[in-house]
Short mmCIF file of C-alpha atoms and ligand atoms in Angstrom, two decimals:
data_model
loop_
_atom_site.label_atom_id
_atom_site.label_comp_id
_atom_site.label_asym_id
_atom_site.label_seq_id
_atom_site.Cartn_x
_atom_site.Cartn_y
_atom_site.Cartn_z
CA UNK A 108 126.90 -9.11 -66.68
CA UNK A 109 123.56 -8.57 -67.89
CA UNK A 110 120.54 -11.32 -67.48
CA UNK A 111 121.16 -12.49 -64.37
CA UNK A 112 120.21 -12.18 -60.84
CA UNK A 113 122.46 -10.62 -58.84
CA UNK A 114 123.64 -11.17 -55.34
CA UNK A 115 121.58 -8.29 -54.32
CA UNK A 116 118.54 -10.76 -55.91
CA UNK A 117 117.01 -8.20 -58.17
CA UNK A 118 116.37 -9.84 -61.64
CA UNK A 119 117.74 -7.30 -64.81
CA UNK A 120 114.89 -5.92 -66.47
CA UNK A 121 115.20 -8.51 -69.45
CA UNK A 122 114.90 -11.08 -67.35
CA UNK A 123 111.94 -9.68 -65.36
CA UNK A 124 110.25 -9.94 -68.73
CA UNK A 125 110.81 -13.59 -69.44
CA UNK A 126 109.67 -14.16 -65.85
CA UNK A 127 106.65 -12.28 -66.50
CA UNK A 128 105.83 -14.02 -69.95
CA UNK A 129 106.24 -16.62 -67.89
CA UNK A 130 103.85 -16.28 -65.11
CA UNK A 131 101.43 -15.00 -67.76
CA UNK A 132 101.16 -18.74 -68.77
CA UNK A 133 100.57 -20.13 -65.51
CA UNK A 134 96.94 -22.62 -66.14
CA UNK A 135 95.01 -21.70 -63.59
CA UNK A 136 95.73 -25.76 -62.13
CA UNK A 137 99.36 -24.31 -61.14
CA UNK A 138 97.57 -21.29 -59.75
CA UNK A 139 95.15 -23.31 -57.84
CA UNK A 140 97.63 -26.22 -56.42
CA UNK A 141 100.14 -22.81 -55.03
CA UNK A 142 97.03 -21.80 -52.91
CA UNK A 143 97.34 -22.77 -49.11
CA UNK A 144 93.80 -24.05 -48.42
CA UNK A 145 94.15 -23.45 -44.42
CA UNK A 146 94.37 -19.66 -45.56
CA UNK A 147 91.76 -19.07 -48.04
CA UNK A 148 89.58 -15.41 -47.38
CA UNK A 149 85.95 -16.37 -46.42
CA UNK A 150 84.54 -13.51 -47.37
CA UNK A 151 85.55 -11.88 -51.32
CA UNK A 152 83.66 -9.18 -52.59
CA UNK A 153 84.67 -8.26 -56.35
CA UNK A 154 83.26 -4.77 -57.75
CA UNK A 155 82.94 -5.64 -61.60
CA UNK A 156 83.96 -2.73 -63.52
CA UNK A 157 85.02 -2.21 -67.17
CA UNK A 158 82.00 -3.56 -69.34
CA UNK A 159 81.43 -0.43 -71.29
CA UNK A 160 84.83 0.06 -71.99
CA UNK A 161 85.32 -3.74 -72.80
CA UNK A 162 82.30 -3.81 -75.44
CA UNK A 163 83.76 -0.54 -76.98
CA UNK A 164 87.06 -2.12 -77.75
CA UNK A 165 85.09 -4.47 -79.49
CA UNK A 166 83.11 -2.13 -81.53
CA UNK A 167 80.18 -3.72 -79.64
CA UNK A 168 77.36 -1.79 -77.92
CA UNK A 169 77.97 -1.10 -74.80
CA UNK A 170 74.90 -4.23 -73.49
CA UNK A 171 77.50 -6.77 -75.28
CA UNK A 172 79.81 -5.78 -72.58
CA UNK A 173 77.26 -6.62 -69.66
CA UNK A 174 76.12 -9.44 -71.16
CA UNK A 175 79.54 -11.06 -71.76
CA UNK A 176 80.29 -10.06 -68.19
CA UNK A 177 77.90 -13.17 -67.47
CA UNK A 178 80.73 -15.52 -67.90
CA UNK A 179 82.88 -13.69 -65.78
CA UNK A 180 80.47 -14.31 -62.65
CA UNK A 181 80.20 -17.83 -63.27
CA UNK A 182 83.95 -18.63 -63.89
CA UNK A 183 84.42 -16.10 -60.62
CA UNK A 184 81.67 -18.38 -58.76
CA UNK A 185 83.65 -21.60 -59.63
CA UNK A 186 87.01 -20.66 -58.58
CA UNK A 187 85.34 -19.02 -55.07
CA UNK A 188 83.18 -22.40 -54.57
CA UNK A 189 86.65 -24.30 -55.66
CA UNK A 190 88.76 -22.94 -53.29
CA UNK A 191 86.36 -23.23 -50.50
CA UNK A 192 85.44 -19.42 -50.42
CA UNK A 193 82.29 -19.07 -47.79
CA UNK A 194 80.77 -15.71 -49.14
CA UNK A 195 80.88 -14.37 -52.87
CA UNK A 196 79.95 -10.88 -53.26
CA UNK A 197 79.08 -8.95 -55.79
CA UNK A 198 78.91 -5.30 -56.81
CA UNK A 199 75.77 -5.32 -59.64
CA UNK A 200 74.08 -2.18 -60.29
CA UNK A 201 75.18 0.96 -57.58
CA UNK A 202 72.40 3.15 -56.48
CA UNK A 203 73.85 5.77 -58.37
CA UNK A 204 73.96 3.81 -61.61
CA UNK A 205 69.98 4.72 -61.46
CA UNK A 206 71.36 7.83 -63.07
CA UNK A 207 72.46 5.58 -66.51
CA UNK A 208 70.69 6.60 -69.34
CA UNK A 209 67.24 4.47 -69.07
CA UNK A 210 67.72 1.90 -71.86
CA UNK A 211 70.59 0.99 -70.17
CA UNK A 212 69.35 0.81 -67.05
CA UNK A 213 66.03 -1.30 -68.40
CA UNK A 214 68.57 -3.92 -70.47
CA UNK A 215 70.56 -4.29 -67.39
CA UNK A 216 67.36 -5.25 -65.75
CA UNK A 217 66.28 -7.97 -67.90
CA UNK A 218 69.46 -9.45 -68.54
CA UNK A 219 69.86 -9.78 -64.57
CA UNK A 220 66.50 -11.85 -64.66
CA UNK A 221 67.19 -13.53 -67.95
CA UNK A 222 70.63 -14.74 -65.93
CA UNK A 223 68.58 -15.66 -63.04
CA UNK A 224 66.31 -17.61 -64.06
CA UNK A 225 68.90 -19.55 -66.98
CA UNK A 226 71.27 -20.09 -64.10
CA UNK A 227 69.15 -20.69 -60.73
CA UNK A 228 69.05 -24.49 -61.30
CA UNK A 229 72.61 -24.90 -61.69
CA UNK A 230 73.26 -22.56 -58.54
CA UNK A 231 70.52 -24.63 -56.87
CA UNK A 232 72.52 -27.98 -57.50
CA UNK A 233 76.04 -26.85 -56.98
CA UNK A 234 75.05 -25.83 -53.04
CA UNK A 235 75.07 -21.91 -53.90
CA UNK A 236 72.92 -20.16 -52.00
CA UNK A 237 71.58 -17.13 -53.57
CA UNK A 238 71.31 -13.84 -51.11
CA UNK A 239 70.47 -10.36 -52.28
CA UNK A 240 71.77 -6.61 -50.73
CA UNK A 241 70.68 -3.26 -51.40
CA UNK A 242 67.24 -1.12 -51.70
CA UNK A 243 65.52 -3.93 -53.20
CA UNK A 244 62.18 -2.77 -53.50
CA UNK A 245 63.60 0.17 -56.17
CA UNK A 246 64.10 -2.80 -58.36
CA UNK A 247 61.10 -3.61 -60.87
CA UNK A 248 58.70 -6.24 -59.81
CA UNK A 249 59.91 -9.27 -62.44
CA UNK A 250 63.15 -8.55 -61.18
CA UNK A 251 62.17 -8.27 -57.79
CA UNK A 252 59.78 -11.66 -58.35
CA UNK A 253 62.80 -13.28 -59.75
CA UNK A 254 65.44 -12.73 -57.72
CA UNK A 255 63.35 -13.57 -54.06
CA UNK A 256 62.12 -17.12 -56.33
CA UNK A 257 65.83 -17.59 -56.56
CA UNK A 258 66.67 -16.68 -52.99
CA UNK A 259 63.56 -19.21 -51.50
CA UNK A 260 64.60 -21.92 -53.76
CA UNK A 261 68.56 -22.10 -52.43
CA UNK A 262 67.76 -20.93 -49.13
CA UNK A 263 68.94 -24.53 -47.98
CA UNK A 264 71.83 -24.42 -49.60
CA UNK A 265 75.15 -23.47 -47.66
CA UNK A 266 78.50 -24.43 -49.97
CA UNK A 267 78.65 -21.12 -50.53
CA UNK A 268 77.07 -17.79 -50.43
CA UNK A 269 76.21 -15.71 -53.69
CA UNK A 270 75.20 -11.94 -52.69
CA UNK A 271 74.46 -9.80 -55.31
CA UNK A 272 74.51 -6.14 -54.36
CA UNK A 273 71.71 -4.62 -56.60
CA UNK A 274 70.29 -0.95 -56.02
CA UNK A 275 73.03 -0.55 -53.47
CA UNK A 276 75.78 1.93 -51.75
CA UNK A 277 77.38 1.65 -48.76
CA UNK A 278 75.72 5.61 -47.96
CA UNK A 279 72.67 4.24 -48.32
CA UNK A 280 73.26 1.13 -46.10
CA UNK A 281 75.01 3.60 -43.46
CA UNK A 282 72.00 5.94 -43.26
CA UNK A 283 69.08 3.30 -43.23
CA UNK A 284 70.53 1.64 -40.23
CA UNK A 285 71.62 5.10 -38.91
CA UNK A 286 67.27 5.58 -38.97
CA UNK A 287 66.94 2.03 -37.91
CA UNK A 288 68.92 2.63 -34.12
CA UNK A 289 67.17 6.39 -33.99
CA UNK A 290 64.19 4.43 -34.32
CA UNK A 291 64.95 2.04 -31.68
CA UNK A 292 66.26 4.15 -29.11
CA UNK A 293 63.45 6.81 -29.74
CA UNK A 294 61.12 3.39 -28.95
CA UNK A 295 63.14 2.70 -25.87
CA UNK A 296 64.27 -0.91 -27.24
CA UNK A 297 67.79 -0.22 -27.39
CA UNK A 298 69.50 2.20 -25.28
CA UNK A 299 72.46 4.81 -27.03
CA UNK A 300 74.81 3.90 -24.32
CA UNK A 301 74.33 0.03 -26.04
CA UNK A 302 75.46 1.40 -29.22
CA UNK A 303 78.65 -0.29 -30.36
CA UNK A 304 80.35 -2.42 -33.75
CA UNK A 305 78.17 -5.59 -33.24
CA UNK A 306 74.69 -3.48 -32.92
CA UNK A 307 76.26 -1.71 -36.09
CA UNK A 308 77.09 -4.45 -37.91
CA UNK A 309 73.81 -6.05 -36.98
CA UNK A 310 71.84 -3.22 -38.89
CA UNK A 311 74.03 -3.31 -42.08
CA UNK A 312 72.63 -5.55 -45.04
CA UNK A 313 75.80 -7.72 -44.82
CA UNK A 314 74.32 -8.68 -40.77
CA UNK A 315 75.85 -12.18 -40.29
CA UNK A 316 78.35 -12.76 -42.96
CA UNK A 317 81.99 -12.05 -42.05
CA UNK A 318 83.62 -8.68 -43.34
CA UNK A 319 85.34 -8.87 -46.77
CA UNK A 320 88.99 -10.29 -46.61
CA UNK A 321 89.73 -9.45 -50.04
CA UNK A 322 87.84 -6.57 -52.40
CA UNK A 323 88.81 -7.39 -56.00
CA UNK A 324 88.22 -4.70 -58.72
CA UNK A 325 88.82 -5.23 -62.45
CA UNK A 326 89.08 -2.53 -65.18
CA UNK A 327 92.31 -0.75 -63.60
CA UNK A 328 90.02 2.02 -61.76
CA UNK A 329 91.62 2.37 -58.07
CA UNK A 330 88.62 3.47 -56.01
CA UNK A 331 85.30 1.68 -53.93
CA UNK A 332 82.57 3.61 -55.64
CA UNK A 333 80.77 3.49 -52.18
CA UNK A 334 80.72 -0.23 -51.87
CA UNK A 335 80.87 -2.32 -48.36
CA UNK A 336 82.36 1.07 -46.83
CA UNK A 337 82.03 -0.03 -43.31
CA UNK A 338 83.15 -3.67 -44.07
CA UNK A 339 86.16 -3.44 -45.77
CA UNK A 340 87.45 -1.07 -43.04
CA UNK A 341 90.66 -4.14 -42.99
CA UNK A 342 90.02 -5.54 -46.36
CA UNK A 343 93.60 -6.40 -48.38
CA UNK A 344 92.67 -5.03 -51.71
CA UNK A 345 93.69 -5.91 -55.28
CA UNK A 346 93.04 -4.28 -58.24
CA UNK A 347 93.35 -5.53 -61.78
CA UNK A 348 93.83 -3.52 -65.10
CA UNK A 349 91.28 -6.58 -66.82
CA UNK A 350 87.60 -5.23 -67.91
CA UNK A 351 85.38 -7.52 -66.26
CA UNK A 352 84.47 -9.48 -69.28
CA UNK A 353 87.73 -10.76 -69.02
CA UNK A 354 87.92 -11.72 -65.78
CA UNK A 355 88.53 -15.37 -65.72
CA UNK A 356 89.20 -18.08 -62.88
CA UNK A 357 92.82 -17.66 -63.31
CA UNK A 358 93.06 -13.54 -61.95
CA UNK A 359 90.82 -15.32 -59.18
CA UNK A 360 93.33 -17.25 -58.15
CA UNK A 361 96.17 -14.38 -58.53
CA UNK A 362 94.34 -12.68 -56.38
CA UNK A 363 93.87 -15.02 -53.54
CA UNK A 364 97.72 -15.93 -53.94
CA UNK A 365 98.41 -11.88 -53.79
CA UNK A 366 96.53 -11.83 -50.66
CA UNK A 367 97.99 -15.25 -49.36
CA UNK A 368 101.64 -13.12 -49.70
CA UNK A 369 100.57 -9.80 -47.63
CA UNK A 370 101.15 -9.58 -43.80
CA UNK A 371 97.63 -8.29 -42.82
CA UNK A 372 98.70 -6.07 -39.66
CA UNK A 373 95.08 -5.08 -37.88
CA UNK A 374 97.17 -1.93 -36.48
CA UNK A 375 99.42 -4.40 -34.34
CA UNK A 376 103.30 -4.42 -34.94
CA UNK A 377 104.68 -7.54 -37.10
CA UNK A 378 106.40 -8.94 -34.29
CA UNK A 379 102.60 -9.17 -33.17
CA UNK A 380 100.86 -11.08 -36.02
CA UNK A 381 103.44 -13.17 -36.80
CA UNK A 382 105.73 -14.41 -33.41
CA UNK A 383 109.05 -14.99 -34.35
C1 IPE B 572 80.35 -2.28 -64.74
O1 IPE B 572 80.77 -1.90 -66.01
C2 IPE B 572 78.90 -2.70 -64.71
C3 IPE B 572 78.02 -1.77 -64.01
C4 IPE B 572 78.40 -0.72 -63.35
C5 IPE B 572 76.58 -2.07 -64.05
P1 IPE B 572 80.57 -0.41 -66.55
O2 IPE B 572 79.28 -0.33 -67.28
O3 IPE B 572 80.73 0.57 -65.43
O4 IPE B 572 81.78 -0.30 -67.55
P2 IPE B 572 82.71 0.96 -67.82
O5 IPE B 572 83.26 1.40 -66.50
O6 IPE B 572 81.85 2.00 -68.45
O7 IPE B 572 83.78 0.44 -68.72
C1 IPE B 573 80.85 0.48 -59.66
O1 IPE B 573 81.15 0.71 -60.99
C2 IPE B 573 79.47 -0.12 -59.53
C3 IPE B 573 79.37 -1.48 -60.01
C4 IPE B 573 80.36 -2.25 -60.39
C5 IPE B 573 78.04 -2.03 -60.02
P1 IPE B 573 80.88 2.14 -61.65
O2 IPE B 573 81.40 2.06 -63.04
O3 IPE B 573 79.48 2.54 -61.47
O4 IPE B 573 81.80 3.09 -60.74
P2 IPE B 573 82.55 4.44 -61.08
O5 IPE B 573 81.53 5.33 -61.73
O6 IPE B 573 83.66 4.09 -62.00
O7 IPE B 573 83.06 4.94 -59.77
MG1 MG B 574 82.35 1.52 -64.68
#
């Protein structure tokens, strides 16, 4: 018999595609009210790919892309700050997306401190506090000017945290606090033997945030593009074939009821996370 669910509970494909259609028109309310709040990630960091490729199906430039990609960090803000998400964090500009072609790189620039400074009030209201990683003093001065402005003026906030990775890789994280300890145990203020994850952790950018629980990346590309190497060492990760621009609260959600569903192991046996 065709369209049905057999005993074996495997839907014919058919029906698989009504489901889908389905699910496809799930508001992101239903989303939201299917999320278990006692088991919401504290820590999400989203790498926010697929701009260029977004702004070409448009037959836009390429800057279109970025600039619509604006709306996708505020409606990915709101559903973090809705569910009760501690630490937002976000994958900017890379330190090898230096290598852009300059224009590029220089419109990226001032549409990051044209969004700053349009959105700092509202981020200043809504409890956001705004937190910055990478080699920030590659970054041009107004940008620079702008972005520590922003960080000083929500510094009191603490709803939730907004870290924008600008200028950064996780290489470059690993070898500045790789120099950092050689440093301190050439001074004699920290011994080798002392050495450990927390003295690690301590020296990375990310130093008193919680690791990742979930890494998000839109555009349908399947890697980390040196981003939060160390961090995510136990991260669930979902990836999603929508360009950034695209990315609305709804895949949010999806994504935090994907990760809800998984049995995060920590090299243990099942029996081990979950008791029977
Ligand atoms: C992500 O979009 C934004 C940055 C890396 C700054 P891309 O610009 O990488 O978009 P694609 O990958 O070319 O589509
Ligand atoms: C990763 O995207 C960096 C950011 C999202 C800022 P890229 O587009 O630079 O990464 P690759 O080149 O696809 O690995
Ligand atoms: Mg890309």
């Amino acid at each position: 018999m065709r369209n049905t669910i057999g005993c074996d509970g495997n839907a014919d494909p058919p029906l698989l595609a009504i489901f889908a259609a389905l699910d496809e028109r799930t508001t992101s309310e239903e989303l939201l009210a299917r999320i278990d709040r006692k088991r919401v990630p504290r820590h999400v960091a989203i790498i926010m790919d697929g701009n260029g490729r977004w702004a070409e199906q448009h037959g836009e430039h390429r800057m279109m892309g970025h600039a619509n990609g604006v709306t996708s960090v505020r409606e990915a803000l709101t559903a973090a700050t809705e569910l009760g998400v501690r630490y937002l964090t976000l994958y900017a500009f890379s330190t090898e997306n230096w290598n852009r072609p300059k224009e590029e790189v220089d419109a990226l620039m001032d549409l990051l401190v044209r969004t700053m400074v349009k959105e700092l009030e509202e981020l200043r209201t809504n409890g956001v506090r705004l937190n910055a990683i990478g080699d920030l003093d590659s970054l041009p001065e107004s940008c620079r000017g702008t972005l520590q402005q922003g960080m000083d003026s929500t510094a009191g906030n603490d709803r939730i945290t907004l870290t924008l990775a600008l200028s950064y890789s996780s290489r470059w994280e690993i070898l500045r606090m790789v120099s950092d300890l050689v440093g301190k145990v050439a001074q004699g203020s920290i011994n080798a033997s002392e050495i450990n994850e927390r003295t690690v952790g301590e020296h990375l950018c990310t130093a008193g945030m919680p690791d990742p629980e979930l890494l998000i990346r839109t555009s349908g590309e399947q890697r980390v593009s040196n981003f939060l190497l160390w961090q995510i060492a136990y991260a669930e990760l979902w990836f999603t074939p929508v360009l950034w621009p695209d990315f609305r609260k709804e895949h949010f959600f999806r994504a935090v009821l994907d990760y809800q569903n998984r049995e995060r192991r920590f090299g243990l046996v099942s029996e081990q996370v979950a008791p029977k």
